[in-house]
PDB file of C-alpha atoms in Angstrom:
ATOM      1  CA  MET X1054     352.127 234.248  66.137  1.00 86.00           C
ATOM      2  CA  LEU X1055     349.213 236.560  65.350  1.00 89.00           C
ATOM      3  CA  VAL X1056     347.101 233.542  64.270  1.00 91.00           C
ATOM      4  CA  ILE X1057     347.602 231.857  67.647  1.00 93.00           C
ATOM      5  CA  VAL X1058     346.533 235.028  69.495  1.00 92.00           C
ATOM      6  CA  LEU X1059     343.422 235.386  67.301  1.00 93.00           C
ATOM      7  CA  ILE X1060     342.488 231.723  67.873  1.00 94.00           C
ATOM      8  CA  ALA X1061     342.958 232.137  71.631  1.00 94.00           C
ATOM      9  CA  VAL X1062     340.818 235.298  71.649  1.00 94.00           C
ATOM     10  CA  ALA X1063     338.129 233.569  69.569  1.00 95.00           C
ATOM     11  CA  ILE X1064     338.071 230.565  71.898  1.00 95.00           C
ATOM     12  CA  GLY X1065     337.912 232.874  74.915  1.00 95.00           C
ATOM     13  CA  LEU X1066     335.050 234.807  73.352  1.00 95.00           C
ATOM     14  CA  VAL X1067     333.093 231.620  72.568  1.00 96.00           C
ATOM     15  CA  VAL X1068     333.603 230.327  76.130  1.00 95.00           C
ATOM     16  CA  ALA X1069     332.528 233.672  77.615  1.00 95.00           C
ATOM     17  CA  ILE X1070     329.349 233.766  75.499  1.00 95.00           C
ATOM     18  CA  ALA X1071     328.538 230.154  76.424  1.00 94.00           C
ATOM     19  CA  LEU X1072     329.049 230.811  80.135  1.00 95.00           C
ATOM     20  CA  TYR X1073     326.837 233.899  79.949  1.00 94.00           C
ATOM     21  CA  ALA X1074     324.061 232.010  78.145  1.00 93.00           C
ATOM     22  CA  ILE X1075     324.193 229.069  80.547  1.00 94.00           C
ATOM     23  CA  GLY X1076     324.298 231.356  83.580  1.00 91.00           C
ATOM     24  CA  ARG X1077     321.305 233.341  82.345  1.00 91.00           C
ATOM     25  CA  GLU X1078     319.262 230.165  81.804  1.00 90.00           C
ATOM     26  CA  VAL X1079     320.168 228.872  85.276  1.00 88.00           C
ATOM     27  CA  VAL X1080     318.922 232.109  86.833  1.00 86.00           C
ATOM     28  CA  LEU X1081     315.689 231.948  84.810  1.00 85.00           C
ATOM     29  CA  LEU X1082     315.065 228.306  85.718  1.00 82.00           C
ATOM     30  CA  GLU X1083     315.698 228.947  89.415  1.00 80.00           C
ATOM     31  CA  SER X1084     312.956 231.535  89.496  1.00 76.00           C
ATOM     32  CA  ARG X1085     310.330 229.231  87.982  1.00 77.00           C
ATOM     33  CA  VAL X1086     307.940 227.363  90.231  1.00 67.00           C
ATOM     34  CA  GLN X1087     308.645 223.673  90.429  1.00 72.00           C
ATOM     35  CA  PRO X1088     305.697 221.401  89.663  1.00 75.00           C
ATOM     36  CA  ALA X1089     303.952 219.904  92.667  1.00 77.00           C
ATOM     37  CA  VAL X1090     304.526 216.166  92.799  1.00 82.00           C
ATOM     38  CA  PHE X1091     302.353 213.927  94.958  1.00 85.00           C
ATOM     39  CA  GLU X1092     304.666 211.378  96.590  1.00 89.00           C
ATOM     40  CA  LEU X1093     302.504 208.685  98.194  1.00 90.00           C
ATOM     41  CA  GLU X1094     304.912 207.628 100.952  1.00 93.00           C
ATOM     42  CA  GLU X1095     305.662 211.249 101.841  1.00 93.00           C
ATOM     43  CA  ALA X1096     301.915 211.998 101.851  1.00 93.00           C
ATOM     44  CA  ILE X1097     301.204 209.035 104.135  1.00 94.00           C
ATOM     45  CA  ALA X1098     303.747 210.225 106.708  1.00 95.00           C
ATOM     46  CA  PHE X1099     302.560 213.851 106.430  1.00 94.00           C
ATOM     47  CA  VAL X1100     298.883 212.938 106.799  1.00 94.00           C
ATOM     48  CA  ALA X1101     299.484 210.468 109.636  1.00 94.00           C
ATOM     49  CA  ASP X1102     301.384 213.117 111.602  1.00 94.00           C
ATOM     50  CA  ARG X1103     298.498 215.576 111.311  1.00 94.00           C
ATOM     51  CA  LEU X1104     295.568 213.336 112.195  1.00 94.00           C
ATOM     52  CA  PRO X1105     293.737 214.046 115.454  1.00 94.00           C
ATOM     53  CA  ASP X1106     294.677 211.706 118.314  1.00 93.00           C
ATOM     54  CA  PRO X1107     291.325 209.832 118.379  1.00 93.00           C
ATOM     55  CA  VAL X1108     291.650 209.097 114.656  1.00 93.00           C
ATOM     56  CA  THR X1109     295.282 208.044 115.034  1.00 91.00           C
ATOM     57  CA  ALA X1110     294.205 205.562 117.694  1.00 92.00           C
ATOM     58  CA  ARG X1111     291.733 203.909 115.289  1.00 93.00           C
ATOM     59  CA  VAL X1112     293.519 203.873 111.923  1.00 94.00           C
ATOM     60  CA  SER X1113     296.741 202.334 110.714  1.00 93.00           C
ATOM     61  CA  LEU X1114     299.211 203.576 108.126  1.00 94.00           C
ATOM     62  CA  ASP X1115     297.714 200.978 105.796  1.00 94.00           C
ATOM     63  CA  ASP X1116     294.298 202.633 106.237  1.00 94.00           C
ATOM     64  CA  VAL X1117     295.821 206.041 105.439  1.00 94.00           C
ATOM     65  CA  ARG X1118     297.516 204.563 102.355  1.00 95.00           C
ATOM     66  CA  TRP X1119     294.238 202.972 101.208  1.00 94.00           C
ATOM     67  CA  VAL X1120     292.265 206.231 101.590  1.00 94.00           C
ATOM     68  CA  LEU X1121     294.909 208.254  99.720  1.00 93.00           C
ATOM     69  CA  GLN X1122     295.056 205.694  96.899  1.00 93.00           C
ATOM     70  CA  ALA X1123     291.269 205.481  96.701  1.00 91.00           C
ATOM     71  CA  ASP X1124     291.069 209.276  96.567  1.00 90.00           C
ATOM     72  CA  ALA X1125     293.638 209.400  93.742  1.00 88.00           C
ATOM     73  CA  GLU X1126     291.757 206.716  91.800  1.00 88.00           C
ATOM     74  CA  VAL X1127     288.437 208.542  92.257  1.00 83.00           C
ATOM     75  CA  LEU X1128     290.036 211.801  91.089  1.00 80.00           C
ATOM     76  CA  GLU X1129     291.575 210.098  88.071  1.00 81.00           C
ATOM     77  CA  ALA X1130     288.299 208.436  87.129  1.00 77.00           C
ATOM     78  CA  ALA X1131     286.388 211.709  87.524  1.00 72.00           C
ATOM     79  CA  THR X1132     288.783 213.676  85.315  1.00 72.00           C
ATOM     80  CA  ALA X1133     289.851 211.056  82.755  1.00 71.00           C
ATOM     81  CA  GLU X1134     287.270 212.068  80.148  1.00 66.00           C
ATOM     82  CA  GLU X1135     287.940 215.821  80.500  1.00 65.00           C
ATOM     83  CA  VAL X1136     291.697 215.305  80.228  1.00 62.00           C
ATOM     84  CA  ALA X1137     291.278 213.078  77.157  1.00 64.00           C
ATOM     85  CA  GLN X1138     289.221 215.820  75.500  1.00 68.00           C
ATOM     86  CA  GLY X1139     291.760 218.503  76.428  1.00 64.00           C
ATOM     87  CA  GLU X1140     289.539 220.196  78.986  1.00 61.00           C
ATOM     88  CA  SER X1141     291.953 220.743  81.844  1.00 58.00           C
ATOM     89  CA  ASP X1142     290.191 223.554  83.721  1.00 56.00           C
ATOM     90  CA  GLU X1143     287.386 221.413  85.135  1.00 54.00           C
ATOM     91  CA  VAL X1144     286.728 222.032  88.844  1.00 57.00           C
ATOM     92  CA  LEU X1145     285.656 219.029  90.864  1.00 61.00           C
ATOM     93  CA  ASP X1146     283.128 219.068  93.646  1.00 65.00           C
ATOM     94  CA  GLU X1147     285.079 218.236  96.832  1.00 70.00           C
ATOM     95  CA  ASP X1148     281.976 216.919  98.603  1.00 70.00           C
ATOM     96  CA  GLY X1149     281.208 214.592  95.700  1.00 73.00           C
ATOM     97  CA  ALA X1150     284.776 213.264  95.721  1.00 75.00           C
ATOM     98  CA  VAL X1151     284.598 212.642  99.478  1.00 83.00           C
ATOM     99  CA  GLY X1152     281.258 210.897  98.975  1.00 85.00           C
ATOM    100  CA  ARG X1153     282.740 208.569  96.345  1.00 85.00           C
ATOM    101  CA  VAL X1154     285.661 207.684  98.626  1.00 87.00           C
ATOM    102  CA  LEU X1155     283.229 207.052 101.504  1.00 89.00           C
ATOM    103  CA  GLU X1156     281.169 204.811  99.224  1.00 89.00           C
ATOM    104  CA  ARG X1157     284.272 202.793  98.311  1.00 89.00           C
ATOM    105  CA  ALA X1158     285.263 202.583 101.969  1.00 89.00           C
ATOM    106  CA  THR X1159     281.843 201.169 102.851  1.00 89.00           C
ATOM    107  CA  ASP X1160     282.307 198.436 100.247  1.00 89.00           C
ATOM    108  CA  GLU X1161     286.027 197.702 100.618  1.00 90.00           C
ATOM    109  CA  ARG X1162     286.935 198.792 104.174  1.00 90.00           C
ATOM    110  CA  PRO X1163     283.773 198.526 106.298  1.00 89.00           C
ATOM    111  CA  ALA X1164     285.769 198.787 109.564  1.00 90.00           C
ATOM    112  CA  LEU X1165     286.976 202.260 108.560  1.00 91.00           C
ATOM    113  CA  ALA X1166     284.677 204.900 110.094  1.00 91.00           C
ATOM    114  CA  ASP X1167     283.358 207.720 107.927  1.00 91.00           C
ATOM    115  CA  GLU X1168     284.768 210.385 110.253  1.00 93.00           C
ATOM    116  CA  ASP X1169     288.210 208.757 109.982  1.00 93.00           C
ATOM    117  CA  VAL X1170     288.074 208.876 106.176  1.00 92.00           C
ATOM    118  CA  VAL X1171     287.033 212.542 106.285  1.00 92.00           C
ATOM    119  CA  ALA X1172     289.856 213.357 108.736  1.00 94.00           C
ATOM    120  CA  ILE X1173     292.387 211.661 106.441  1.00 94.00           C
ATOM    121  CA  LEU X1174     291.056 213.556 103.419  1.00 91.00           C
ATOM    122  CA  ASP X1175     291.204 216.849 105.338  1.00 91.00           C
ATOM    123  CA  ALA X1176     294.844 216.182 106.245  1.00 93.00           C
ATOM    124  CA  ARG X1177     295.482 215.239 102.599  1.00 91.00           C
ATOM    125  CA  LEU X1178     294.266 218.683 101.571  1.00 88.00           C
ATOM    126  CA  THR X1179     296.796 220.196 103.974  1.00 89.00           C
ATOM    127  CA  TYR X1180     299.511 218.090 102.297  1.00 91.00           C
ATOM    128  CA  LEU X1181     298.414 219.257  98.836  1.00 87.00           C
ATOM    129  CA  GLN X1182     298.589 222.865 100.021  1.00 87.00           C
ATOM    130  CA  ALA X1183     302.041 222.276 101.553  1.00 88.00           C
ATOM    131  CA  ILE X1184     303.489 220.967  98.267  1.00 86.00           C
ATOM    132  CA  GLY X1185     301.820 223.743  96.275  1.00 81.00           C
ATOM    133  CA  ALA X1186     299.391 221.515  94.377  1.00 78.00           C
ATOM    134  CA  VAL X1187     296.380 223.568  95.493  1.00 78.00           C
ATOM    135  CA  GLY X1188     296.033 227.122  96.622  1.00 71.00           C
ATOM    136  CA  THR X1189     293.373 229.652  97.272  1.00 67.00           C
ATOM    137  CA  GLU X1190     290.273 229.688  95.134  1.00 63.00           C
ATOM    138  CA  ALA X1191     290.450 231.966  92.106  1.00 58.00           C
ATOM    139  CA  PRO X1192     287.895 234.766  91.958  1.00 63.00           C
ATOM    140  CA  LEU X1193     284.890 234.016  89.776  1.00 62.00           C
ATOM    141  CA  GLY X1194     284.620 235.739  86.431  1.00 57.00           C
ATOM    142  CA  LEU X1195     288.333 236.211  85.838  1.00 51.00           C
ATOM    143  CA  GLU X1196     290.021 234.428  82.990  1.00 51.00           C
ATOM    144  CA  ALA X1197     293.329 232.701  83.609  1.00 48.00           C
ATOM    145  CA  GLY X1198     296.208 234.111  81.651  1.00 48.00           C
ATOM    146  CA  PRO X1199     296.445 237.015  79.268  1.00 49.00           C
ATOM    147  CA  GLY X1200     293.569 237.882  77.040  1.00 47.00           C
ATOM    148  CA  PRO X1201     291.278 240.692  76.084  1.00 48.00           C
ATOM    149  CA  ALA X1202     289.914 242.862  78.865  1.00 47.00           C
ATOM    150  CA  PRO X1203     286.330 242.092  79.839  1.00 48.00           C
ATOM    151  CA  ASP X1204     283.746 244.285  78.171  1.00 48.00           C
ATOM    152  CA  ASP X1205     282.152 246.445  80.839  1.00 48.00           C
ATOM    153  CA  GLY X1206     279.585 247.925  78.481  1.00 46.00           C
ATOM    154  CA  ALA X1207     281.090 251.438  78.588  1.00 46.00           C
ATOM    155  CA  VAL X1208     281.071 253.392  75.360  1.00 41.00           C
TER     156      VAL X1208
END
């Protein structure tokens, strides 16, 4: 009879430890920030809803889709080499990216006005902020993450 009680206590102890460990991990995972995921169809609807009325009157959802895809392709092409080399902290020039999308629009979508493309890209930035993909600009001169304190020259 004593063996059965010891086995039951052991099983209960194992289950209690497992539940504690799982519960602790759930709490830790809930507090972590989820990665921002760019969903094209969601972005199209979000951007289209936030375009100014004159732009909405001139562009279609297909135009919005094309601009968002062209922007993603330009971004991928501009960062492909840095990512392949492991340099992930490269900051892109927003004006240069807009210029490349405008250049593509001139070649591939000549009926799409430049101001419409810029309005779509501005609304896209609002979408990226809403999903947490971009935030405020980091102060210059500060390193990301832990590391040695900057040397201020004091002795």
